[in-house]
mmCIF file of N, CA, C and O and ligand atoms in Angstrom:
data_model
loop_
_atom_site.group_PDB
_atom_site.id
_atom_site.type_symbol
_atom_site.label_atom_id
_atom_site.label_comp_id
_atom_site.label_asym_id
_atom_site.label_seq_id
_atom_site.Cartn_x
_atom_site.Cartn_y
_atom_site.Cartn_z
ATOM 1 N N MET A 27 21.144 -32.213 -37.439
ATOM 2 C CA MET A 27 19.844 -31.864 -36.895
ATOM 3 C C MET A 27 19.958 -30.551 -36.102
ATOM 4 O O MET A 27 20.830 -30.409 -35.256
ATOM 5 N N SER A 28 19.103 -29.599 -36.424
ATOM 6 C CA SER A 28 19.165 -28.320 -35.695
ATOM 7 C C SER A 28 18.186 -28.335 -34.519
ATOM 8 O O SER A 28 17.121 -28.956 -34.592
ATOM 9 N N VAL A 29 18.594 -27.664 -33.496
ATOM 10 C CA VAL A 29 17.752 -27.582 -32.291
ATOM 11 C C VAL A 29 17.303 -26.139 -32.118
ATOM 12 O O VAL A 29 18.122 -25.220 -32.098
ATOM 13 N N SER A 30 15.994 -25.936 -32.023
ATOM 14 C CA SER A 30 15.475 -24.579 -31.829
ATOM 15 C C SER A 30 15.614 -24.163 -30.373
ATOM 16 O O SER A 30 15.361 -24.972 -29.479
ATOM 17 N N PRO A 31 16.023 -22.915 -30.167
ATOM 18 C CA PRO A 31 16.097 -22.447 -28.779
ATOM 19 C C PRO A 31 14.708 -22.385 -28.154
ATOM 20 O O PRO A 31 13.736 -22.093 -28.838
ATOM 21 N N GLN A 32 14.661 -22.728 -26.912
ATOM 22 C CA GLN A 32 13.369 -22.708 -26.217
ATOM 23 C C GLN A 32 13.391 -21.660 -25.111
ATOM 24 O O GLN A 32 14.419 -21.461 -24.464
ATOM 25 N N ALA A 33 12.282 -21.009 -24.939
ATOM 26 C CA ALA A 33 12.185 -20.027 -23.855
ATOM 27 C C ALA A 33 12.220 -20.751 -22.517
ATOM 28 O O ALA A 33 11.590 -21.800 -22.362
ATOM 29 N N PRO A 34 13.008 -20.224 -21.576
ATOM 30 C CA PRO A 34 13.042 -20.867 -20.257
ATOM 31 C C PRO A 34 11.699 -20.742 -19.550
ATOM 32 O O PRO A 34 10.957 -19.785 -19.773
ATOM 33 N N GLU A 35 11.412 -21.729 -18.740
ATOM 34 C CA GLU A 35 10.172 -21.644 -17.972
ATOM 35 C C GLU A 35 10.417 -20.786 -16.735
ATOM 36 O O GLU A 35 11.283 -21.100 -15.923
ATOM 37 N N ILE A 36 9.702 -19.712 -16.630
ATOM 38 C CA ILE A 36 9.868 -18.807 -15.494
ATOM 39 C C ILE A 36 8.579 -18.809 -14.684
ATOM 40 O O ILE A 36 7.498 -18.606 -15.225
ATOM 41 N N GLU A 37 8.753 -19.044 -13.411
ATOM 42 C CA GLU A 37 7.575 -19.084 -12.556
ATOM 43 C C GLU A 37 7.296 -17.689 -12.019
ATOM 44 O O GLU A 37 8.141 -17.094 -11.349
ATOM 45 N N ASN A 38 6.172 -17.138 -12.371
ATOM 46 C CA ASN A 38 5.802 -15.822 -11.862
ATOM 47 C C ASN A 38 4.736 -15.972 -10.781
ATOM 48 O O ASN A 38 3.628 -16.409 -11.062
ATOM 49 N N ASP A 39 5.106 -15.594 -9.587
ATOM 50 C CA ASP A 39 4.120 -15.633 -8.510
ATOM 51 C C ASP A 39 3.061 -14.559 -8.741
ATOM 52 O O ASP A 39 3.343 -13.507 -9.310
ATOM 53 N N SER A 40 1.862 -14.826 -8.307
ATOM 54 C CA SER A 40 0.819 -13.803 -8.376
ATOM 55 C C SER A 40 1.125 -12.726 -7.335
ATOM 56 O O SER A 40 1.925 -12.925 -6.420
ATOM 57 N N MET A 41 0.477 -11.582 -7.474
ATOM 58 C CA MET A 41 0.663 -10.502 -6.497
ATOM 59 C C MET A 41 0.289 -10.981 -5.101
ATOM 60 O O MET A 41 0.977 -10.684 -4.126
ATOM 61 N N GLU A 42 -0.784 -11.769 -5.002
ATOM 62 C CA GLU A 42 -1.209 -12.268 -3.692
ATOM 63 C C GLU A 42 -0.122 -13.154 -3.087
ATOM 64 O O GLU A 42 0.168 -13.080 -1.897
ATOM 65 N N ASP A 43 0.484 -14.016 -3.939
ATOM 66 C CA ASP A 43 1.545 -14.892 -3.442
ATOM 67 C C ASP A 43 2.738 -14.077 -2.947
ATOM 68 O O ASP A 43 3.356 -14.385 -1.931
ATOM 69 N N ARG A 44 3.067 -13.026 -3.696
ATOM 70 C CA ARG A 44 4.212 -12.202 -3.300
ATOM 71 C C ARG A 44 3.930 -11.463 -1.998
ATOM 72 O O ARG A 44 4.789 -11.357 -1.129
ATOM 73 N N LEU A 45 2.718 -10.933 -1.889
ATOM 74 C CA LEU A 45 2.380 -10.222 -0.657
ATOM 75 C C LEU A 45 2.395 -11.160 0.545
ATOM 76 O O LEU A 45 2.682 -10.743 1.661
ATOM 77 N N TYR A 46 2.116 -12.439 0.284
ATOM 78 C CA TYR A 46 2.088 -13.410 1.367
ATOM 79 C C TYR A 46 3.480 -13.604 1.981
ATOM 80 O O TYR A 46 3.618 -14.023 3.120
ATOM 81 N N THR A 47 4.536 -13.280 1.219
ATOM 82 C CA THR A 47 5.902 -13.458 1.725
ATOM 83 C C THR A 47 6.337 -12.283 2.610
ATOM 84 O O THR A 47 7.389 -12.324 3.225
ATOM 85 N N VAL A 48 5.531 -11.229 2.639
ATOM 86 C CA VAL A 48 5.892 -10.062 3.445
ATOM 87 C C VAL A 48 5.446 -10.281 4.885
ATOM 88 O O VAL A 48 4.301 -10.623 5.143
ATOM 89 N N LYS A 49 6.392 -10.102 5.779
ATOM 90 C CA LYS A 49 6.072 -10.272 7.200
ATOM 91 C C LYS A 49 5.824 -8.890 7.796
ATOM 92 O O LYS A 49 6.540 -7.942 7.476
ATOM 93 N N TYR A 50 4.833 -8.788 8.634
ATOM 94 C CA TYR A 50 4.498 -7.491 9.186
ATOM 95 C C TYR A 50 4.294 -7.588 10.691
ATOM 96 O O TYR A 50 3.575 -8.459 11.178
ATOM 97 N N GLU A 51 4.942 -6.699 11.390
ATOM 98 C CA GLU A 51 4.711 -6.633 12.837
ATOM 99 C C GLU A 51 3.871 -5.398 13.140
ATOM 100 O O GLU A 51 4.272 -4.265 12.830
ATOM 101 N N ASP A 52 2.709 -5.626 13.701
ATOM 102 C CA ASP A 52 1.761 -4.548 13.959
ATOM 103 C C ASP A 52 2.293 -3.612 15.053
ATOM 104 O O ASP A 52 2.519 -4.049 16.185
ATOM 105 N N PRO A 53 2.478 -2.314 14.734
ATOM 106 C CA PRO A 53 2.960 -1.379 15.756
ATOM 107 C C PRO A 53 1.873 -1.004 16.762
ATOM 108 O O PRO A 53 2.153 -0.359 17.771
ATOM 109 N N GLY A 54 0.633 -1.392 16.489
ATOM 110 C CA GLY A 54 -0.456 -1.098 17.433
ATOM 111 C C GLY A 54 -1.233 0.138 17.078
ATOM 112 O O GLY A 54 -2.432 0.203 17.327
ATOM 113 N N ASP A 55 -0.555 1.135 16.522
ATOM 114 C CA ASP A 55 -1.230 2.359 16.091
ATOM 115 C C ASP A 55 -0.934 2.595 14.618
ATOM 116 O O ASP A 55 0.134 2.213 14.125
ATOM 117 N N SER A 56 -1.853 3.267 13.960
ATOM 118 C CA SER A 56 -1.646 3.550 12.539
ATOM 119 C C SER A 56 -0.557 4.597 12.353
ATOM 120 O O SER A 56 -0.527 5.617 13.045
ATOM 121 N N HIS A 57 0.329 4.342 11.424
ATOM 122 C CA HIS A 57 1.351 5.333 11.057
ATOM 123 C C HIS A 57 0.875 6.166 9.860
ATOM 124 O O HIS A 57 1.611 6.988 9.346
ATOM 125 N N LEU A 58 -0.363 5.907 9.438
ATOM 126 C CA LEU A 58 -0.961 6.622 8.307
ATOM 127 C C LEU A 58 -2.251 7.286 8.751
ATOM 128 O O LEU A 58 -2.970 6.751 9.587
ATOM 129 N N ASP A 59 -2.526 8.447 8.159
ATOM 130 C CA ASP A 59 -3.804 9.109 8.460
ATOM 131 C C ASP A 59 -4.056 10.156 7.377
ATOM 132 O O ASP A 59 -3.179 10.432 6.563
ATOM 133 N N VAL A 60 -5.225 10.732 7.403
ATOM 134 C CA VAL A 60 -5.456 11.913 6.576
ATOM 135 C C VAL A 60 -5.272 13.129 7.476
ATOM 136 O O VAL A 60 -5.559 13.078 8.674
ATOM 137 N N LYS A 61 -4.777 14.213 6.890
ATOM 138 C CA LYS A 61 -4.543 15.411 7.701
ATOM 139 C C LYS A 61 -5.860 16.133 7.997
ATOM 140 O O LYS A 61 -6.129 16.528 9.120
ATOM 141 N N VAL A 62 -6.674 16.338 6.960
ATOM 142 C CA VAL A 62 -7.944 17.054 7.119
ATOM 143 C C VAL A 62 -9.043 16.205 6.481
ATOM 144 O O VAL A 62 -9.114 16.074 5.248
ATOM 145 N N ALA A 63 -9.882 15.621 7.309
ATOM 146 C CA ALA A 63 -10.894 14.683 6.808
ATOM 147 C C ALA A 63 -11.856 15.342 5.813
ATOM 148 O O ALA A 63 -12.279 14.713 4.837
ATOM 149 N N SER A 64 -12.185 16.610 6.037
ATOM 150 C CA SER A 64 -13.165 17.262 5.163
ATOM 151 C C SER A 64 -12.640 17.430 3.733
ATOM 152 O O SER A 64 -13.426 17.517 2.790
ATOM 153 N N ILE A 65 -11.336 17.467 3.568
ATOM 154 C CA ILE A 65 -10.783 17.562 2.206
ATOM 155 C C ILE A 65 -11.120 16.282 1.445
ATOM 156 O O ILE A 65 -11.537 16.322 0.287
ATOM 157 N N CYS A 66 -10.954 15.148 2.098
ATOM 158 C CA CYS A 66 -11.318 13.870 1.464
ATOM 159 C C CYS A 66 -12.813 13.825 1.169
ATOM 160 O O CYS A 66 -13.241 13.425 0.084
ATOM 161 N N ALA A 67 -13.588 14.228 2.159
ATOM 162 C CA ALA A 67 -15.047 14.086 2.047
ATOM 163 C C ALA A 67 -15.662 15.073 1.067
ATOM 164 O O ALA A 67 -16.590 14.732 0.336
ATOM 165 N N ASP A 68 -15.141 16.296 1.040
ATOM 166 C CA ASP A 68 -15.826 17.354 0.285
ATOM 167 C C ASP A 68 -15.137 17.762 -1.012
ATOM 168 O O ASP A 68 -15.789 18.301 -1.907
ATOM 169 N N SER A 69 -13.844 17.543 -1.111
ATOM 170 C CA SER A 69 -13.126 18.087 -2.271
ATOM 171 C C SER A 69 -12.531 17.043 -3.199
ATOM 172 O O SER A 69 -12.407 17.275 -4.397
ATOM 173 N N CYS A 70 -12.134 15.893 -2.663
ATOM 174 C CA CYS A 70 -11.367 14.940 -3.466
ATOM 175 C C CYS A 70 -12.281 14.029 -4.290
ATOM 176 O O CYS A 70 -13.117 13.315 -3.735
ATOM 177 N N GLU A 71 -12.114 14.066 -5.575
ATOM 178 C CA GLU A 71 -12.914 13.199 -6.446
ATOM 179 C C GLU A 71 -12.143 11.998 -6.956
ATOM 180 O O GLU A 71 -12.726 11.008 -7.381
ATOM 181 N N THR A 72 -10.811 12.081 -6.936
ATOM 182 C CA THR A 72 -10.022 11.024 -7.574
ATOM 183 C C THR A 72 -9.569 9.924 -6.622
ATOM 184 O O THR A 72 -9.317 8.803 -7.063
ATOM 185 N N ALA A 73 -9.446 10.257 -5.343
ATOM 186 C CA ALA A 73 -8.982 9.270 -4.348
ATOM 187 C C ALA A 73 -7.757 8.492 -4.850
ATOM 188 O O ALA A 73 -7.754 7.276 -4.882
ATOM 189 N N ASP A 74 -6.743 9.237 -5.202
ATOM 190 C CA ASP A 74 -5.523 8.596 -5.718
ATOM 191 C C ASP A 74 -4.847 7.709 -4.675
ATOM 192 O O ASP A 74 -4.132 6.774 -5.024
ATOM 193 N N CYS A 75 -5.070 7.999 -3.412
ATOM 194 C CA CYS A 75 -4.500 7.133 -2.363
ATOM 195 C C CYS A 75 -5.026 5.715 -2.510
ATOM 196 O O CYS A 75 -4.297 4.739 -2.315
ATOM 197 N N VAL A 76 -6.297 5.602 -2.889
ATOM 198 C CA VAL A 76 -6.921 4.282 -3.049
ATOM 199 C C VAL A 76 -6.370 3.573 -4.281
ATOM 200 O O VAL A 76 -5.976 2.408 -4.226
ATOM 201 N N SER A 77 -6.319 4.297 -5.391
ATOM 202 C CA SER A 77 -5.941 3.634 -6.647
ATOM 203 C C SER A 77 -4.460 3.308 -6.724
ATOM 204 O O SER A 77 -4.073 2.360 -7.400
ATOM 205 N N ILE A 78 -3.619 4.060 -6.014
ATOM 206 C CA ILE A 78 -2.183 3.820 -6.172
ATOM 207 C C ILE A 78 -1.644 2.766 -5.200
ATOM 208 O O ILE A 78 -0.609 2.160 -5.443
ATOM 209 N N CYS A 79 -2.342 2.516 -4.125
ATOM 210 C CA CYS A 79 -1.796 1.622 -3.092
ATOM 211 C C CYS A 79 -1.759 0.161 -3.585
ATOM 212 O O CYS A 79 -2.785 -0.408 -3.927
ATOM 213 N N PRO A 80 -0.577 -0.454 -3.579
ATOM 214 C CA PRO A 80 -0.472 -1.836 -4.062
ATOM 215 C C PRO A 80 -0.986 -2.868 -3.062
ATOM 216 O O PRO A 80 -1.134 -4.036 -3.395
ATOM 217 N N ALA A 81 -1.259 -2.427 -1.843
ATOM 218 C CA ALA A 81 -1.631 -3.374 -0.798
ATOM 219 C C ALA A 81 -3.078 -3.211 -0.339
ATOM 220 O O ALA A 81 -3.473 -3.789 0.678
ATOM 221 N N ASP A 82 -3.842 -2.403 -1.050
ATOM 222 C CA ASP A 82 -5.259 -2.250 -0.727
ATOM 223 C C ASP A 82 -5.477 -1.722 0.693
ATOM 224 O O ASP A 82 -6.414 -2.136 1.379
ATOM 225 N N VAL A 83 -4.590 -0.819 1.098
ATOM 226 C CA VAL A 83 -4.689 -0.263 2.451
ATOM 227 C C VAL A 83 -5.801 0.785 2.532
ATOM 228 O O VAL A 83 -6.577 0.815 3.487
ATOM 229 N N TRP A 84 -5.885 1.632 1.516
ATOM 230 C CA TRP A 84 -6.876 2.718 1.508
ATOM 231 C C TRP A 84 -8.141 2.247 0.809
ATOM 232 O O TRP A 84 -8.083 1.720 -0.294
ATOM 233 N N ARG A 85 -9.263 2.466 1.451
ATOM 234 C CA ARG A 85 -10.543 2.075 0.837
ATOM 235 C C ARG A 85 -11.575 3.157 1.091
ATOM 236 O O ARG A 85 -11.607 3.761 2.167
ATOM 237 N N ARG A 86 -12.410 3.359 0.094
ATOM 238 C CA ARG A 86 -13.444 4.385 0.210
ATOM 239 C C ARG A 86 -14.786 3.745 -0.067
ATOM 240 O O ARG A 86 -15.017 3.221 -1.158
ATOM 241 N N GLU A 87 -15.663 3.786 0.915
ATOM 242 C CA GLU A 87 -17.006 3.215 0.757
ATOM 243 C C GLU A 87 -17.740 3.922 -0.369
ATOM 244 O O GLU A 87 -17.813 5.152 -0.378
ATOM 245 N N ASP A 88 -18.265 3.160 -1.308
ATOM 246 C CA ASP A 88 -19.033 3.705 -2.424
ATOM 247 C C ASP A 88 -18.281 4.798 -3.180
ATOM 248 O O ASP A 88 -18.889 5.690 -3.776
ATOM 249 N N GLY A 89 -16.953 4.781 -3.106
ATOM 250 C CA GLY A 89 -16.149 5.730 -3.870
ATOM 251 C C GLY A 89 -16.202 7.156 -3.374
ATOM 252 O O GLY A 89 -15.866 8.089 -4.097
ATOM 253 N N GLU A 90 -16.652 7.358 -2.134
ATOM 254 C CA GLU A 90 -16.674 8.727 -1.622
ATOM 255 C C GLU A 90 -16.430 8.744 -0.121
ATOM 256 O O GLU A 90 -16.380 7.696 0.536
ATOM 257 N N GLY A 91 -16.277 9.960 0.415
ATOM 258 C CA GLY A 91 -16.058 10.116 1.845
ATOM 259 C C GLY A 91 -14.603 9.985 2.232
ATOM 260 O O GLY A 91 -13.698 10.013 1.398
ATOM 261 N N VAL A 92 -14.389 9.826 3.529
ATOM 262 C CA VAL A 92 -13.028 9.713 4.072
ATOM 263 C C VAL A 92 -12.604 8.244 3.985
ATOM 264 O O VAL A 92 -13.340 7.363 4.433
ATOM 265 N N PRO A 93 -11.451 7.968 3.424
ATOM 266 C CA PRO A 93 -11.040 6.571 3.292
ATOM 267 C C PRO A 93 -10.779 5.912 4.649
ATOM 268 O O PRO A 93 -10.359 6.576 5.600
ATOM 269 N N THR A 94 -11.020 4.622 4.713
ATOM 270 C CA THR A 94 -10.547 3.848 5.850
ATOM 271 C C THR A 94 -9.122 3.392 5.525
ATOM 272 O O THR A 94 -8.738 3.314 4.352
ATOM 273 N N ILE A 95 -8.359 3.112 6.561
ATOM 274 C CA ILE A 95 -6.935 2.802 6.362
ATOM 275 C C ILE A 95 -6.597 1.509 7.107
ATOM 276 O O ILE A 95 -6.557 1.492 8.334
ATOM 277 N N ALA A 96 -6.343 0.443 6.336
ATOM 278 C CA ALA A 96 -5.931 -0.833 6.940
ATOM 279 C C ALA A 96 -4.401 -0.822 7.047
ATOM 280 O O ALA A 96 -3.697 -1.495 6.292
ATOM 281 N N TYR A 97 -3.899 -0.020 7.986
ATOM 282 C CA TYR A 97 -2.447 0.242 8.062
ATOM 283 C C TYR A 97 -1.626 -1.031 8.266
ATOM 284 O O TYR A 97 -0.440 -1.086 7.941
ATOM 285 N N GLU A 98 -2.264 -2.083 8.779
ATOM 286 C CA GLU A 98 -1.538 -3.337 9.053
ATOM 287 C C GLU A 98 -0.942 -3.950 7.792
ATOM 288 O O GLU A 98 0.005 -4.723 7.860
ATOM 289 N N ASN A 99 -1.532 -3.616 6.632
ATOM 290 C CA ASN A 99 -1.058 -4.206 5.374
ATOM 291 C C ASN A 99 -0.046 -3.330 4.639
ATOM 292 O O ASN A 99 0.396 -3.680 3.546
ATOM 293 N N CYS A 100 0.311 -2.203 5.218
ATOM 294 C CA CYS A 100 1.136 -1.217 4.504
ATOM 295 C C CYS A 100 2.537 -1.755 4.206
ATOM 296 O O CYS A 100 3.200 -2.329 5.070
ATOM 297 N N LEU A 101 2.982 -1.528 2.972
ATOM 298 C CA LEU A 101 4.306 -1.975 2.517
ATOM 299 C C LEU A 101 5.365 -0.880 2.651
ATOM 300 O O LEU A 101 6.503 -1.066 2.247
ATOM 301 N N GLU A 102 4.967 0.272 3.178
ATOM 302 C CA GLU A 102 5.876 1.405 3.397
ATOM 303 C C GLU A 102 6.537 1.885 2.098
ATOM 304 O O GLU A 102 7.719 2.230 2.093
ATOM 305 N N CYS A 103 5.778 1.870 1.020
ATOM 306 C CA CYS A 103 6.343 2.304 -0.270
ATOM 307 C C CYS A 103 6.265 3.810 -0.444
ATOM 308 O O CYS A 103 6.890 4.378 -1.342
ATOM 309 N N SER A 104 5.435 4.481 0.358
ATOM 310 C CA SER A 104 5.305 5.949 0.325
ATOM 311 C C SER A 104 4.480 6.492 -0.838
ATOM 312 O O SER A 104 4.358 7.705 -0.986
ATOM 313 N N SER A 105 3.959 5.646 -1.677
ATOM 314 C CA SER A 105 3.252 6.143 -2.868
ATOM 315 C C SER A 105 2.061 7.028 -2.516
ATOM 316 O O SER A 105 1.818 8.046 -3.174
ATOM 317 N N CYS A 106 1.312 6.657 -1.499
ATOM 318 C CA CYS A 106 0.094 7.403 -1.179
ATOM 319 C C CYS A 106 0.392 8.851 -0.795
ATOM 320 O O CYS A 106 -0.350 9.758 -1.163
ATOM 321 N N ARG A 107 1.487 9.069 -0.093
ATOM 322 C CA ARG A 107 1.778 10.430 0.366
ATOM 323 C C ARG A 107 2.071 11.359 -0.800
ATOM 324 O O ARG A 107 1.819 12.549 -0.747
ATOM 325 N N PHE A 108 2.649 10.821 -1.880
ATOM 326 C CA PHE A 108 2.955 11.660 -3.037
ATOM 327 C C PHE A 108 1.814 11.682 -4.050
ATOM 328 O O PHE A 108 1.717 12.598 -4.861
ATOM 329 N N ALA A 109 0.963 10.687 -4.013
ATOM 330 C CA ALA A 109 -0.132 10.619 -4.981
ATOM 331 C C ALA A 109 -1.280 11.562 -4.623
ATOM 332 O O ALA A 109 -1.985 12.045 -5.513
ATOM 333 N N CYS A 110 -1.467 11.829 -3.351
ATOM 334 C CA CYS A 110 -2.601 12.663 -2.943
ATOM 335 C C CYS A 110 -2.466 14.063 -3.544
ATOM 336 O O CYS A 110 -1.500 14.771 -3.272
ATOM 337 N N PRO A 111 -3.441 14.498 -4.331
ATOM 338 C CA PRO A 111 -3.340 15.809 -4.983
ATOM 339 C C PRO A 111 -3.478 16.971 -4.002
ATOM 340 O O PRO A 111 -3.196 18.113 -4.363
ATOM 341 N N TYR A 112 -3.898 16.691 -2.779
ATOM 342 C CA TYR A 112 -4.071 17.749 -1.776
ATOM 343 C C TYR A 112 -2.998 17.712 -0.687
ATOM 344 O O TYR A 112 -3.125 18.398 0.321
ATOM 345 N N ASP A 113 -1.996 16.904 -0.874
ATOM 346 C CA ASP A 113 -0.968 16.733 0.160
ATOM 347 C C ASP A 113 -1.632 16.487 1.523
ATOM 348 O O ASP A 113 -1.287 17.095 2.529
ATOM 349 N N ASN A 114 -2.590 15.593 1.497
ATOM 350 C CA ASN A 114 -3.435 15.396 2.680
ATOM 351 C C ASN A 114 -3.165 14.069 3.405
ATOM 352 O O ASN A 114 -3.958 13.651 4.238
ATOM 353 N N VAL A 115 -2.058 13.436 3.064
ATOM 354 C CA VAL A 115 -1.723 12.170 3.736
ATOM 355 C C VAL A 115 -0.670 12.433 4.808
ATOM 356 O O VAL A 115 0.391 12.986 4.530
ATOM 357 N N SER A 116 -0.987 12.042 6.008
ATOM 358 C CA SER A 116 -0.012 12.088 7.101
ATOM 359 C C SER A 116 0.692 10.735 7.136
ATOM 360 O O SER A 116 0.048 9.705 7.329
ATOM 361 N N TRP A 117 1.980 10.739 6.943
ATOM 362 C CA TRP A 117 2.736 9.484 6.741
ATOM 363 C C TRP A 117 3.992 9.506 7.587
ATOM 364 O O TRP A 117 4.754 10.468 7.570
ATOM 365 N N GLU A 118 4.223 8.439 8.313
ATOM 366 C CA GLU A 118 5.516 8.263 8.988
ATOM 367 C C GLU A 118 5.816 6.777 9.056
ATOM 368 O O GLU A 118 4.925 5.948 8.834
ATOM 369 N N TYR A 119 7.064 6.448 9.322
ATOM 370 C CA TYR A 119 7.400 5.034 9.478
ATOM 371 C C TYR A 119 6.777 4.510 10.770
ATOM 372 O O TYR A 119 6.627 5.268 11.737
ATOM 373 N N PRO A 120 6.428 3.228 10.802
ATOM 374 C CA PRO A 120 5.953 2.647 12.052
ATOM 375 C C PRO A 120 7.029 2.762 13.129
ATOM 376 O O PRO A 120 8.217 2.914 12.816
ATOM 377 N N LYS A 121 6.582 2.668 14.354
ATOM 378 C CA LYS A 121 7.540 2.774 15.459
ATOM 379 C C LYS A 121 8.672 1.767 15.301
ATOM 380 O O LYS A 121 8.478 0.694 14.719
ATOM 381 N N THR A 122 9.823 2.097 15.852
ATOM 382 C CA THR A 122 11.027 1.272 15.692
ATOM 383 C C THR A 122 10.759 -0.208 15.983
ATOM 384 O O THR A 122 10.170 -0.553 16.990
ATOM 385 N N GLY A 123 11.217 -1.040 15.068
ATOM 386 C CA GLY A 123 11.070 -2.479 15.254
ATOM 387 C C GLY A 123 9.800 -3.040 14.669
ATOM 388 O O GLY A 123 9.685 -4.246 14.482
ATOM 389 N N ALA A 124 8.839 -2.175 14.350
ATOM 390 C CA ALA A 124 7.587 -2.664 13.767
ATOM 391 C C ALA A 124 7.575 -2.355 12.272
ATOM 392 O O ALA A 124 8.451 -1.684 11.756
ATOM 393 N N GLY A 125 6.573 -2.894 11.601
ATOM 394 C CA GLY A 125 6.431 -2.647 10.180
ATOM 395 C C GLY A 125 6.779 -3.865 9.344
ATOM 396 O O GLY A 125 6.709 -4.994 9.826
ATOM 397 N N VAL A 126 7.169 -3.638 8.086
ATOM 398 C CA VAL A 126 7.369 -4.751 7.162
ATOM 399 C C VAL A 126 8.790 -5.290 7.202
ATOM 400 O O VAL A 126 9.736 -4.579 7.493
ATOM 401 N N THR A 127 8.897 -6.579 6.868
ATOM 402 C CA THR A 127 10.184 -7.217 6.610
ATOM 403 C C THR A 127 10.021 -7.983 5.312
ATOM 404 O O THR A 127 9.076 -8.760 5.165
ATOM 405 N N TYR A 128 10.949 -7.766 4.384
ATOM 406 C CA TYR A 128 10.862 -8.439 3.090
ATOM 407 C C TYR A 128 11.784 -9.638 3.064
ATOM 408 O O TYR A 128 12.983 -9.512 3.314
ATOM 409 N N LYS A 129 11.213 -10.789 2.734
ATOM 410 C CA LYS A 129 11.997 -12.027 2.706
ATOM 411 C C LYS A 129 13.014 -12.020 1.573
ATOM 412 O O LYS A 129 14.073 -12.582 1.679
ATOM 413 N N ARG A 130 12.606 -11.421 0.442
ATOM 414 C CA ARG A 130 13.465 -11.488 -0.743
ATOM 415 C C ARG A 130 14.153 -10.171 -1.029
ATOM 416 O O ARG A 130 14.430 -9.825 -2.163
ATOM 417 N N GLY A 131 14.401 -9.410 -0.028
ATOM 418 C CA GLY A 131 15.198 -8.216 -0.180
ATOM 419 C C GLY A 131 14.541 -7.026 -0.773
ATOM 420 O O GLY A 131 13.520 -6.849 -1.144
HETATM 421 S S1 LIG B 208 -6.183 11.277 -2.340
HETATM 422 FE FE1 LIG B 208 -5.818 12.575 -0.545
HETATM 423 S S2 LIG B 208 -7.608 13.934 -0.377
HETATM 424 FE FE2 LIG B 208 -8.125 12.223 -1.775
HETATM 425 S S3 LIG B 208 -9.154 10.721 -0.452
HETATM 426 FE FE3 LIG B 208 -6.958 10.178 -0.532
HETATM 427 S S4 LIG B 208 -6.028 11.234 1.241
HETATM 428 FE FE4 LIG B 208 -8.057 12.156 0.895
HETATM 429 S S1 LIG B 209 2.864 3.502 1.831
HETATM 430 FE FE1 LIG B 209 2.383 2.265 -0.010
HETATM 431 S S2 LIG B 209 1.549 0.354 0.781
HETATM 432 FE FE2 LIG B 209 1.502 1.841 2.467
HETATM 433 S S3 LIG B 209 -0.516 2.720 2.360
HETATM 434 FE FE3 LIG B 209 0.811 4.069 1.169
HETATM 435 S S4 LIG B 209 0.655 3.328 -0.940
HETATM 436 FE FE4 LIG B 209 -0.163 1.716 0.400
#
């Protein structure tokens, strides 16, 4: 009797479940900002900071204007600073001891 190989059952957590495992200590002040607000409001049509952020930190009301920044959710991946076509993201690590801690390395 032959036995067919079976695919192993792999449990894939949803993105929300994975984000839930990230611990964050609020530094109190935002470590993210825009350098020149008028560039966001008047020149930027793509808002790449919004579309690239995996944690939904950057948001733009009605797809225009200066984004709001929910810095408390930031994963410190740095994507937004390189995605902005105007080099208009001010980015630094949160103050020492604050920021994200990853449970699974
Ligand atoms: S991509 Fe850059 S210029 Fe555009 S909204 Fe975001 S921070 Fe502003
Ligand atoms: S560093 Fe990453 S997680 Fe934090 S705001 Fe930028 S894109 Fe989002």
